[in-house]
CSV table of C-alpha atoms and ligand atoms in Angstrom, one decimal:
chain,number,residue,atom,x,y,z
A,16,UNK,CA,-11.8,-11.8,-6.6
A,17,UNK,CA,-14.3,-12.4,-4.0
A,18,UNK,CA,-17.0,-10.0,-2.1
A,19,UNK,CA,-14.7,-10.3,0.8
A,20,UNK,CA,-11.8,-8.7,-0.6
A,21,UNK,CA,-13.7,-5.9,-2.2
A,22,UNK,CA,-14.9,-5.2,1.2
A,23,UNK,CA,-11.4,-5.5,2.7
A,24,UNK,CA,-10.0,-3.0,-0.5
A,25,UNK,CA,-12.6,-0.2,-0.1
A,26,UNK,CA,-11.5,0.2,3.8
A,27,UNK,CA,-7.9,0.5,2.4
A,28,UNK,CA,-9.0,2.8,0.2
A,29,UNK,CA,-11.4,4.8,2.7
A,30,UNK,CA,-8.0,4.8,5.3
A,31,UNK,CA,-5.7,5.6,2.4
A,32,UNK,CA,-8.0,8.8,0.8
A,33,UNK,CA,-8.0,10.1,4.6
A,34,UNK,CA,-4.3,10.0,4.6
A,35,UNK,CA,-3.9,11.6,1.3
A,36,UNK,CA,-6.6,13.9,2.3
A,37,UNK,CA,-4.6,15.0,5.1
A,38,UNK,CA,-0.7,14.7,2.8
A,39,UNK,CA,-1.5,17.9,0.5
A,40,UNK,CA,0.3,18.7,-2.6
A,41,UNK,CA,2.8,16.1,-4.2
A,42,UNK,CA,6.0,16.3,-5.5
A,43,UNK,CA,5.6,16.2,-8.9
A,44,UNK,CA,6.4,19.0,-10.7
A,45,UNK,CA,3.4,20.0,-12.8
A,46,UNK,CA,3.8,23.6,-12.8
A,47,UNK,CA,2.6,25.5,-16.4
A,48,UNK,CA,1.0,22.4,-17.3
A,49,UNK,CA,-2.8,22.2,-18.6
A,50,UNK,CA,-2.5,18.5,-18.5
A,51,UNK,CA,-3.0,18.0,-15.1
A,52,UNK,CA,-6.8,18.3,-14.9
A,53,UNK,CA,-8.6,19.8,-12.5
A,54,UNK,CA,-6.0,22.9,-11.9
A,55,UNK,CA,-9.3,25.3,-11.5
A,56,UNK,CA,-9.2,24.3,-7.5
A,57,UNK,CA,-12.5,23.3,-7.6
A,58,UNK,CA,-13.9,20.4,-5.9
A,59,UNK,CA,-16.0,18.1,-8.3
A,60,UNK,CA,-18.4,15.3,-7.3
A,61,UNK,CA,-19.0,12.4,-8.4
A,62,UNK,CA,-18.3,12.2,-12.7
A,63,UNK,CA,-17.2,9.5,-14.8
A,64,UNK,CA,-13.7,7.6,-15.0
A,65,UNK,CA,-12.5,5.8,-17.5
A,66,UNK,CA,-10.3,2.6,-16.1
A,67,UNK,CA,-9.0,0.7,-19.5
A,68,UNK,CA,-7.3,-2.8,-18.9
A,69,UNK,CA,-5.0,-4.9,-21.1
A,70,UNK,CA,-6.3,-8.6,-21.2
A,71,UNK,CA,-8.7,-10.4,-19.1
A,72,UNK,CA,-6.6,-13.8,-20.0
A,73,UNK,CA,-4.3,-12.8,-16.8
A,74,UNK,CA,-6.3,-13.1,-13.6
A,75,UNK,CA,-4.2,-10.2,-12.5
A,76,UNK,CA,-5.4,-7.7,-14.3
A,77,UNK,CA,-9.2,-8.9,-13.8
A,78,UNK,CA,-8.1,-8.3,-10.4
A,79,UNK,CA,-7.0,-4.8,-11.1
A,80,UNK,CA,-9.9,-3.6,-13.3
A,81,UNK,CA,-12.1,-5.2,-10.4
A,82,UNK,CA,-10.3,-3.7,-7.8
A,83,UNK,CA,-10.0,-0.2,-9.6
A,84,UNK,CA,-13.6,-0.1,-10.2
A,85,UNK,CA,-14.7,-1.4,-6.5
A,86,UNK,CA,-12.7,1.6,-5.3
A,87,UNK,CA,-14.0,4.2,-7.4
A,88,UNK,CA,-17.5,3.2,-6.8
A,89,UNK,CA,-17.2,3.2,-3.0
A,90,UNK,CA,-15.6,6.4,-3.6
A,91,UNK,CA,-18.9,8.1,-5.1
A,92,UNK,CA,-17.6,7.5,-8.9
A,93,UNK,CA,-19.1,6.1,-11.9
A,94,UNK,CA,-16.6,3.5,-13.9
A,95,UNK,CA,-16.2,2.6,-17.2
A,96,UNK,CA,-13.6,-0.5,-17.6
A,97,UNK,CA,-12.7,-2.1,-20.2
A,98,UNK,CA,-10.3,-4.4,-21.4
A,99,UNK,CA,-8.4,-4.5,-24.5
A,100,UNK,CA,-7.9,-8.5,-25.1
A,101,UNK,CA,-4.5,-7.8,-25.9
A,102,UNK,CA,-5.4,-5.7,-28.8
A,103,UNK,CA,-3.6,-2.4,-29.5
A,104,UNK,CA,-6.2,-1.2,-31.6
A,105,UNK,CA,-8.9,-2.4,-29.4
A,106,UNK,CA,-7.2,-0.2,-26.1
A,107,UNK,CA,-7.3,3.2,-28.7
A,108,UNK,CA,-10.8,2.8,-29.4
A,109,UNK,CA,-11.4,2.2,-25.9
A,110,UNK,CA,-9.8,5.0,-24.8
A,111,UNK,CA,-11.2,7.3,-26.9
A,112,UNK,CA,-14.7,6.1,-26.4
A,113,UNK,CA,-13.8,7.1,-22.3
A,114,UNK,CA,-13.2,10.4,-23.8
A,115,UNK,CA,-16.2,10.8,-25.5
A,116,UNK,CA,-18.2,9.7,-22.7
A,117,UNK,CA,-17.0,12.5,-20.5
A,118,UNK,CA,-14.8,11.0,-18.8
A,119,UNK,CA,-13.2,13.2,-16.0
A,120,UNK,CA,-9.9,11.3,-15.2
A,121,UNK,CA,-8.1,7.8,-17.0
A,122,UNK,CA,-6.6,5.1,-15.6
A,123,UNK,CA,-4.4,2.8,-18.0
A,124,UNK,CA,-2.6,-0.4,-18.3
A,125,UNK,CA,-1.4,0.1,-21.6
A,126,UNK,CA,-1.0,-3.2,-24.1
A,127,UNK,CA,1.9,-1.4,-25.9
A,128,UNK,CA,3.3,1.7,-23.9
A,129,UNK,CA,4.3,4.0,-27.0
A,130,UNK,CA,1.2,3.2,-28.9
A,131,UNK,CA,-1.5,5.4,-27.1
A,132,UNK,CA,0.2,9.1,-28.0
A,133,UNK,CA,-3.0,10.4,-29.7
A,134,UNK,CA,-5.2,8.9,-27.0
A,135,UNK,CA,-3.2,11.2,-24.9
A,136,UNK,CA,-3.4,13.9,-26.9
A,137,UNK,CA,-7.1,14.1,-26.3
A,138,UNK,CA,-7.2,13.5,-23.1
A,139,UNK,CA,-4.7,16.5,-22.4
A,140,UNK,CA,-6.9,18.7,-24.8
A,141,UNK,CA,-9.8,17.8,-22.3
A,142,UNK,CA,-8.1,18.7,-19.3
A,143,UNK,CA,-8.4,14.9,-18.6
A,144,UNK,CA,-5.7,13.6,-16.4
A,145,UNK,CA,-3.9,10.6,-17.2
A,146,UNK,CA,-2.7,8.0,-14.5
A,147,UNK,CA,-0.3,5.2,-16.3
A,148,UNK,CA,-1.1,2.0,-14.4
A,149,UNK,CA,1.7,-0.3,-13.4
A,150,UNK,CA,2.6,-0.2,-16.8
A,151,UNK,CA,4.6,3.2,-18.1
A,152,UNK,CA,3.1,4.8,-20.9
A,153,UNK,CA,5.5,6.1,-23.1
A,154,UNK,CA,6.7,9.1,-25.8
A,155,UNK,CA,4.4,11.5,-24.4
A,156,UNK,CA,4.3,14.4,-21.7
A,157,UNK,CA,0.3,13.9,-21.4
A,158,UNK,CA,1.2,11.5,-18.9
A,159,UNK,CA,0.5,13.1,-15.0
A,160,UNK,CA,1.0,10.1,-12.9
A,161,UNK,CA,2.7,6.6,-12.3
A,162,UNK,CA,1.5,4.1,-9.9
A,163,UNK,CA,3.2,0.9,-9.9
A,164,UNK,CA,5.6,-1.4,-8.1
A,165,UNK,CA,9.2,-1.0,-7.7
A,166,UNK,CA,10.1,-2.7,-11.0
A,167,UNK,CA,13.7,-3.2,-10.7
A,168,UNK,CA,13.4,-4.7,-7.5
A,169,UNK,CA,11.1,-7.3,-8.9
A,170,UNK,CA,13.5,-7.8,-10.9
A,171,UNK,CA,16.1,-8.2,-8.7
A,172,UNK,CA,13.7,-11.0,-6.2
A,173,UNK,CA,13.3,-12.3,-9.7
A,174,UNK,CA,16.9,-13.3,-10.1
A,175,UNK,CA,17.4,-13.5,-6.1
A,176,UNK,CA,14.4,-16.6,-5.6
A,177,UNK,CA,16.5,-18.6,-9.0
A,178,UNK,CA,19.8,-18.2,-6.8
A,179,UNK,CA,18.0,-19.6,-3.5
A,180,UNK,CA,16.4,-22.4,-5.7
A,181,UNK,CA,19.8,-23.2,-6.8
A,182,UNK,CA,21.0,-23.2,-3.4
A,183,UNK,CA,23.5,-20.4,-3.4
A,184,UNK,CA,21.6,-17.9,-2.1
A,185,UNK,CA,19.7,-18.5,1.6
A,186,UNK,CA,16.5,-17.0,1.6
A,187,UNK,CA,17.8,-14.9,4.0
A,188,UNK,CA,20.4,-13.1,2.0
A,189,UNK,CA,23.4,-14.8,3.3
A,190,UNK,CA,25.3,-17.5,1.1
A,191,UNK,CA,24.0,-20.8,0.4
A,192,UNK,CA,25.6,-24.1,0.1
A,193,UNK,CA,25.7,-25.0,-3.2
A,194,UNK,CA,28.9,-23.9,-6.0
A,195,UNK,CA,27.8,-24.6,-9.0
A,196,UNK,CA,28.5,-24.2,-12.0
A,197,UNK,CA,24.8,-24.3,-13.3
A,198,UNK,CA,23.0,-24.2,-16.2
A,199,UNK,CA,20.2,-21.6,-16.7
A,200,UNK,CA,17.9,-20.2,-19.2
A,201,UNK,CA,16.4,-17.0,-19.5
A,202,UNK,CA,13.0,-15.6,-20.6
A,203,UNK,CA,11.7,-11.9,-20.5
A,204,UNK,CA,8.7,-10.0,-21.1
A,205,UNK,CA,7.2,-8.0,-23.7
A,206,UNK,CA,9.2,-5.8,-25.3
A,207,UNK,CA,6.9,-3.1,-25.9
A,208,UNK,CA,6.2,-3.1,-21.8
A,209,UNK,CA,8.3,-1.0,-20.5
A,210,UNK,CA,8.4,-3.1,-17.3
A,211,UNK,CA,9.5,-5.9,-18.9
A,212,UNK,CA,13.0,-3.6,-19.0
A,213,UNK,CA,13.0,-2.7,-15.7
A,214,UNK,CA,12.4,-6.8,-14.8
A,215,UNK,CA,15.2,-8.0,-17.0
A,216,UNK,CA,18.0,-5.2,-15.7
A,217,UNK,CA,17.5,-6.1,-11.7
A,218,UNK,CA,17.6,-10.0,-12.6
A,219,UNK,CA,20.4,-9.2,-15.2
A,220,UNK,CA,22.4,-7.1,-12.7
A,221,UNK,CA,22.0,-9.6,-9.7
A,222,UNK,CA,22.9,-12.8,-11.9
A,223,UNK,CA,25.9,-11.0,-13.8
A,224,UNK,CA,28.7,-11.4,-10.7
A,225,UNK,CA,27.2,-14.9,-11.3
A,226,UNK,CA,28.2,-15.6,-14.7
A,227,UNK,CA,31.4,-13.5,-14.9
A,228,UNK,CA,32.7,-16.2,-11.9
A,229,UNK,CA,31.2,-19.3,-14.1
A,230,UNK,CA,28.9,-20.1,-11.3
A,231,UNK,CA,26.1,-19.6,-13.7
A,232,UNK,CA,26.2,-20.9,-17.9
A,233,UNK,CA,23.4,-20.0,-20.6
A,234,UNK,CA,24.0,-22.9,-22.4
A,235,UNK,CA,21.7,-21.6,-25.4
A,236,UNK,CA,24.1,-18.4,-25.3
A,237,UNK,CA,21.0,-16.5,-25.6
A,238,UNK,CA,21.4,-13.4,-23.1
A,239,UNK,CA,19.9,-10.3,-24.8
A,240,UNK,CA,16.8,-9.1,-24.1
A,241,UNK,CA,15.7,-9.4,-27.7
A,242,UNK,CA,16.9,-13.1,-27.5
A,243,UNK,CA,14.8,-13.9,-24.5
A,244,UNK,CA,11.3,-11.4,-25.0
A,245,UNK,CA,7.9,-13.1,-25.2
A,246,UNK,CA,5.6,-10.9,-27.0
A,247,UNK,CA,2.3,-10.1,-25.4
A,248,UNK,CA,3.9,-12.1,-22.6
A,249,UNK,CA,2.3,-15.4,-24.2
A,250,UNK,CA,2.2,-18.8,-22.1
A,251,UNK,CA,2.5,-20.6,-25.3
A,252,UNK,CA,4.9,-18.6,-27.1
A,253,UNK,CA,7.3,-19.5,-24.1
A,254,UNK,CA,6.6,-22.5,-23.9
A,255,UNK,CA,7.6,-22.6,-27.7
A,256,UNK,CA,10.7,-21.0,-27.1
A,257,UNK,CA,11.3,-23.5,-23.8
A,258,UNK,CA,10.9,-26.1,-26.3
A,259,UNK,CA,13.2,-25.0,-29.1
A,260,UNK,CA,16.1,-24.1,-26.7
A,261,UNK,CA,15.5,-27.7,-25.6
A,262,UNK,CA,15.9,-29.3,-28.9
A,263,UNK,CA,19.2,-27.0,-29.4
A,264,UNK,CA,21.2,-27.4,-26.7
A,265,UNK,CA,20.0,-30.0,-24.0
A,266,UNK,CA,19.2,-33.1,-26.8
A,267,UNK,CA,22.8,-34.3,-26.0
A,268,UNK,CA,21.9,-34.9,-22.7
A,269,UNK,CA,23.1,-31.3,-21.1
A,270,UNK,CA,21.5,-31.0,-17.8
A,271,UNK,CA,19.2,-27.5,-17.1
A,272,UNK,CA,19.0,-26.5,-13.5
A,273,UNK,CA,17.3,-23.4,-13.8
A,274,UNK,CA,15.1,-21.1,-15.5
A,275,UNK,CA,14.5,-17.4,-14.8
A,276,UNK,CA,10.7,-16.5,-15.9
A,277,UNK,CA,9.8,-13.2,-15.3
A,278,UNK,CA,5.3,-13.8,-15.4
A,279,UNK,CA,3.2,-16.9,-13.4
A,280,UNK,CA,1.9,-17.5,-17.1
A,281,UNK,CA,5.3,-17.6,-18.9
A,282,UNK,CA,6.3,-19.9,-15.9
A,283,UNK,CA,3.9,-22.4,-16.9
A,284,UNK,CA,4.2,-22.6,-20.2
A,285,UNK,CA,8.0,-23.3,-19.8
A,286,UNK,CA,7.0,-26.0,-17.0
A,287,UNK,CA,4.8,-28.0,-19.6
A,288,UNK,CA,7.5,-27.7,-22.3
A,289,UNK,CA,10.3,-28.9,-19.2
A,290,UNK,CA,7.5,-32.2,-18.2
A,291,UNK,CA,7.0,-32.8,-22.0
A,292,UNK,CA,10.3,-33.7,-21.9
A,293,UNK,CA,10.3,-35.9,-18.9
A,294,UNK,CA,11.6,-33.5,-16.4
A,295,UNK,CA,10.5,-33.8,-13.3
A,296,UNK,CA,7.3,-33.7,-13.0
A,297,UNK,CA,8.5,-32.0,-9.1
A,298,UNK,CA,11.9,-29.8,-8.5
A,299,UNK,CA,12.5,-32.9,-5.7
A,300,UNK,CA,12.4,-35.0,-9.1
A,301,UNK,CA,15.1,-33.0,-11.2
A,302,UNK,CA,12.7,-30.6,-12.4
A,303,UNK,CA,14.4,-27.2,-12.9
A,304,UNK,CA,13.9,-24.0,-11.0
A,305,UNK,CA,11.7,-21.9,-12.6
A,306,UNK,CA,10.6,-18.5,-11.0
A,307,UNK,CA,7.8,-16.2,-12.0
A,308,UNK,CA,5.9,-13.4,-11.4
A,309,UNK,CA,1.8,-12.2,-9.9
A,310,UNK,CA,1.7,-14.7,-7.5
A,311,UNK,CA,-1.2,-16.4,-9.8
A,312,UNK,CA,-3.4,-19.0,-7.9
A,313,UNK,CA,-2.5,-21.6,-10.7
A,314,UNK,CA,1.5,-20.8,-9.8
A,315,UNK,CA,0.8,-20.5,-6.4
A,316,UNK,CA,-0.5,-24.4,-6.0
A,317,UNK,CA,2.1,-25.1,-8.2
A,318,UNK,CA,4.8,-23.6,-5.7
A,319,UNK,CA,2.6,-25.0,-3.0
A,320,UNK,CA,3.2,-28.3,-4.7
A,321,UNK,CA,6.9,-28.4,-5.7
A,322,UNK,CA,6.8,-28.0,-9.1
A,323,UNK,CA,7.7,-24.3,-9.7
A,324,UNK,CA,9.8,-23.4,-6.9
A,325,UNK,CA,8.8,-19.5,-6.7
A,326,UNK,CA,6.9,-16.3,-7.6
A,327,UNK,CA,6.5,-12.3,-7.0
A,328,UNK,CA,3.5,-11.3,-5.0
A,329,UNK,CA,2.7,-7.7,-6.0
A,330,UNK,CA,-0.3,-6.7,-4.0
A,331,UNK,CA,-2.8,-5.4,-6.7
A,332,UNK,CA,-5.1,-4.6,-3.8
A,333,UNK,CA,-2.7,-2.1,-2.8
A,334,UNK,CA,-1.6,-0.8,-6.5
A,335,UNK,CA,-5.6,-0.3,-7.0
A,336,UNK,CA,-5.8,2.0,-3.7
A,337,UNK,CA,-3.0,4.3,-5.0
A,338,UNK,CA,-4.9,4.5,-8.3
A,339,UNK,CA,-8.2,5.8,-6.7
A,340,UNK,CA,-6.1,8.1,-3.8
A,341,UNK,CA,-4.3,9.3,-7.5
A,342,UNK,CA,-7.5,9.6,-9.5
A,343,UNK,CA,-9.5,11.4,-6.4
A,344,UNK,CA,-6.8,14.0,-5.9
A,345,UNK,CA,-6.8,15.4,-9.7
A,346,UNK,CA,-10.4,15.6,-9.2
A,347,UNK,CA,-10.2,17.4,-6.1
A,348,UNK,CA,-7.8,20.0,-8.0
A,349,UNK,CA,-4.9,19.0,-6.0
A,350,UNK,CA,-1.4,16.7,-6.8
A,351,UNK,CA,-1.1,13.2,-5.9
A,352,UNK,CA,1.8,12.4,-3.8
A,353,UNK,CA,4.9,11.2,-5.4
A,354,UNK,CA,7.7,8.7,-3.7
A,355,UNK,CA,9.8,9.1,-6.9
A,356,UNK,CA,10.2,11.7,-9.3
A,357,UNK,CA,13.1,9.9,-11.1
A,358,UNK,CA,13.3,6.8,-12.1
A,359,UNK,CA,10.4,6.3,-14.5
A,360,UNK,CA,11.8,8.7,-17.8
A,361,UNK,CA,8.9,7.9,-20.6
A,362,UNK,CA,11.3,9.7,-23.3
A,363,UNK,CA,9.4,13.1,-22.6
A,364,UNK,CA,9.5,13.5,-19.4
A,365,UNK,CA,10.1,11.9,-16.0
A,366,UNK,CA,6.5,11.0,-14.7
A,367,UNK,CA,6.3,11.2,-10.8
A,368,UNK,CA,5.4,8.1,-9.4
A,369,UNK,CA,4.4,6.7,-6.4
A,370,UNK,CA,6.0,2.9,-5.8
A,371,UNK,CA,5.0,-0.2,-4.1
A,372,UNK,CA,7.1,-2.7,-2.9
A,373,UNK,CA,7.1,-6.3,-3.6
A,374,UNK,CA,7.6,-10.0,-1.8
A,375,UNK,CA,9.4,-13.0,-3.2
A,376,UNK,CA,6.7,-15.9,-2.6
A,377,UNK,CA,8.1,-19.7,-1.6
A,378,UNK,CA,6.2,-22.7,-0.7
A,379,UNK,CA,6.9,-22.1,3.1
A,380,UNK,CA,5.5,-18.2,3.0
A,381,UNK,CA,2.5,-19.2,1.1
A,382,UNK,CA,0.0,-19.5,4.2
A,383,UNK,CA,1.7,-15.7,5.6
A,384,UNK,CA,2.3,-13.7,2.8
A,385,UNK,CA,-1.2,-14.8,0.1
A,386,UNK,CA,-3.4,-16.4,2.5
A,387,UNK,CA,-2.9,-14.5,6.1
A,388,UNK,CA,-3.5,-11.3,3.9
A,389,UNK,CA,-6.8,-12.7,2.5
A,390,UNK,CA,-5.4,-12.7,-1.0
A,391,UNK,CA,-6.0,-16.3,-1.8
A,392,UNK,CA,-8.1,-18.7,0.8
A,393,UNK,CA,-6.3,-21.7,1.7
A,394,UNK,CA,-9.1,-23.3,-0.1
A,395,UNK,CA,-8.1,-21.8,-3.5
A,396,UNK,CA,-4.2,-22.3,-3.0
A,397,UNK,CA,-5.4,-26.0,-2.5
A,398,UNK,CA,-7.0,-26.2,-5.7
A,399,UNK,CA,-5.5,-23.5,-8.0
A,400,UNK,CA,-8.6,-22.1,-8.9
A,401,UNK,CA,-10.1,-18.4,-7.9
A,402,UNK,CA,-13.3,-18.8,-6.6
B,505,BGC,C1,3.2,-6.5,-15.1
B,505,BGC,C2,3.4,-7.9,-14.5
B,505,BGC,C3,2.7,-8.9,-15.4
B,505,BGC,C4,3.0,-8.7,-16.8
B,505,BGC,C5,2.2,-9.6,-17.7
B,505,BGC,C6,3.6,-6.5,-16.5
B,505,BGC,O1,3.5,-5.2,-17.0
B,505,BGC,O2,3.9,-5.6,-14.3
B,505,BGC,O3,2.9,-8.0,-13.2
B,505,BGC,O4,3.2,-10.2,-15.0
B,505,BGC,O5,2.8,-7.4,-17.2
B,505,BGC,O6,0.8,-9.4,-17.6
């Protein structure tokens, strides 16, 4: 991430911490809790956060702990990230660590969202708020606060950008001219990432009218969840998988149209595995559709190239700002504001949650939705590198 966007995120945050300033008490319901930190009402300055990340091998979440810090800082904080590599083990020690060093408030991607209950624990014995980040963090009620995206809905732009690449969907909604039938094959995320639920019910709700009709065929037969998980989300662990459902059911020449890939990194491994076969190496050269997820600048030239056909921008920019408006209101003794106090059930409790909304990304909204926003310079989307 470049200078210039953390200059263009700390305004956010500056305009968004004025707002929240101004929004009072949220709607979570916190009442009788000890958990929430800060409940003495008084206003603290300054102090130490802890901001623990899951991998640095996803640009994204570089991005986030970047962000996430930036915001903090500018905000009169001192930050301790880290990330985890991946490594359950590795987050807990982390975490603890944060605790140790006084931190006053967390902020988590967790690895594995049921995994961090004793982390938790502590935290809530230190009157140490707890904001999950993007990721719910499960099996506990230590959990004060949820910022993240509005999950099922990426799911569903998931499933919707495979139906335009297919051509029965327009981008516009309305019905496209293609009839099918078409064959697809399916990939979801991590199992233990409770987003990765969330992603697989919106696609699997907006496909299912699709297979019940016989407009859509899972050749493999592989349609559970279980069947279709990547664990750790691993670009070569897809494109294993990509590569053994090809051996299985397309060696006899059955053709694959599509692909629904729920992460930019997935997405790429299933494209090499696709090429390694001959496909393509564009979608105007039989390649299938293959959709994705982050909006990565390595899938983004990609798209920009017509090889895969489309992505999900979340903002992380934006999911950063709530964070730090989240993080700054515990430690001004009040509630962050909620925009849903329902959906997101960790198996304790419902944690209130504030939600961001989400774009499908196409070759032809590149240049408006990642570059007009200054999330990726034209520059970068010409190469596929960061700078
Ligand atoms: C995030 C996605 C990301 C995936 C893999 C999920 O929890 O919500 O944005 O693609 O993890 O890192």
């Amino acid at each position: 991430m470049s200078t210039r966007k953390f200059a263009a995120v700390a305004a956010g945050i500056t305009l968004a911490m004025g707002l929240a300033a101004c929004g009072g008490g949220g709607a979570g319901d916190t009442s009788g809790d000890t958990d929430a930190g800060g409940d003495s009402g008084t206003v603290e300055e300054g102090g130490l956060i802890g901001v623990s990340m899951p991998t640095q091998t996803s640009e994204r979440w570089i991005a986030d702990g970047e962000a996430v810090e930036a915001g903090l800082t500018d905000a009169g904080y001192e930050v301790e990230l880290q990330f985890a590599n991946d490594d359950i083990p590795t987050q807990s020690q982390q975490i603890d660590q944060m605790i140790t060093n006084g931190a006053k408030a967390l902020i988590i991607a967790a690895i594995d969202g049921t995994a961090l209950t004793s982390q938790l624990d502590a935290a809530a014995a230190a009157n140490i708020p707890v904001i999950s980040y993007d990721r719910l963090i499960r099996d506990s009620e230590n959990v004060d606060f949820y910022v993240t995206f509005d999950n099922y809905n990426v799911g569903v732009q998931q499933a919707t950008s495979l139906l335009v690449g297919l051509g029965l969907l327009n981008q516009d909604g309305s019905e496209g001219d293609a009839t099918g039938p078409f064959n697809v094959e399916l990939f979801a995320g991590s199992l233990d990432d409770n987003n990765a639920h969330f992603f697989w019910k919106g696609a699997m709700d907006t496909l299912q009218p699709y297979f019940d009709d016989g407009t859509l065929v899972v050749p493999s037969g592989q349609m559970d969840i279980e069947q279709a998980a990547i664990l750790r989300w691993q670009q070569e662990t897809a494109q294993k998988r990509m590569e053994d459902l090809l051996t299985a059911s397309y060696s006899d020449g059955t053709e694959l149209h599509g692909v629904l890939s729920p992460y930019d990194g997935l997405s790429r491994g299933i494209i090499t595995a696709l090429q390694g076969v001959g496909m393509g190496p564009t979608i105007a050269e039989g390649l299938p559709v293959v959709t994705g997820q982050d909006a990565e600048i390595a899938s983004v030239k990609l798209i920009a190239d017509g090889v895969q056909f489309a992505s999900i921008f979340k903002d992380t920019r934006k999911l950063a700002e709530q964070a730090v408006v989240a993080a700054e209101a515990y430690l001004q003794g009040e509630e962050p504001e909620a925009n849903d106090t329902e959906t997101y059930e960790n198996g304790v409790k419902v944690v209130p949650s504030y939600l961001l909304e989400s774009d499908i990304v196409y070759a032809d909204n590149i240049q408006s939705l990642l570059v007009d926003s200054g999330y990726w310079t034209a520059e970068e989307v010409e190469s596929g590198v960061a700078e």
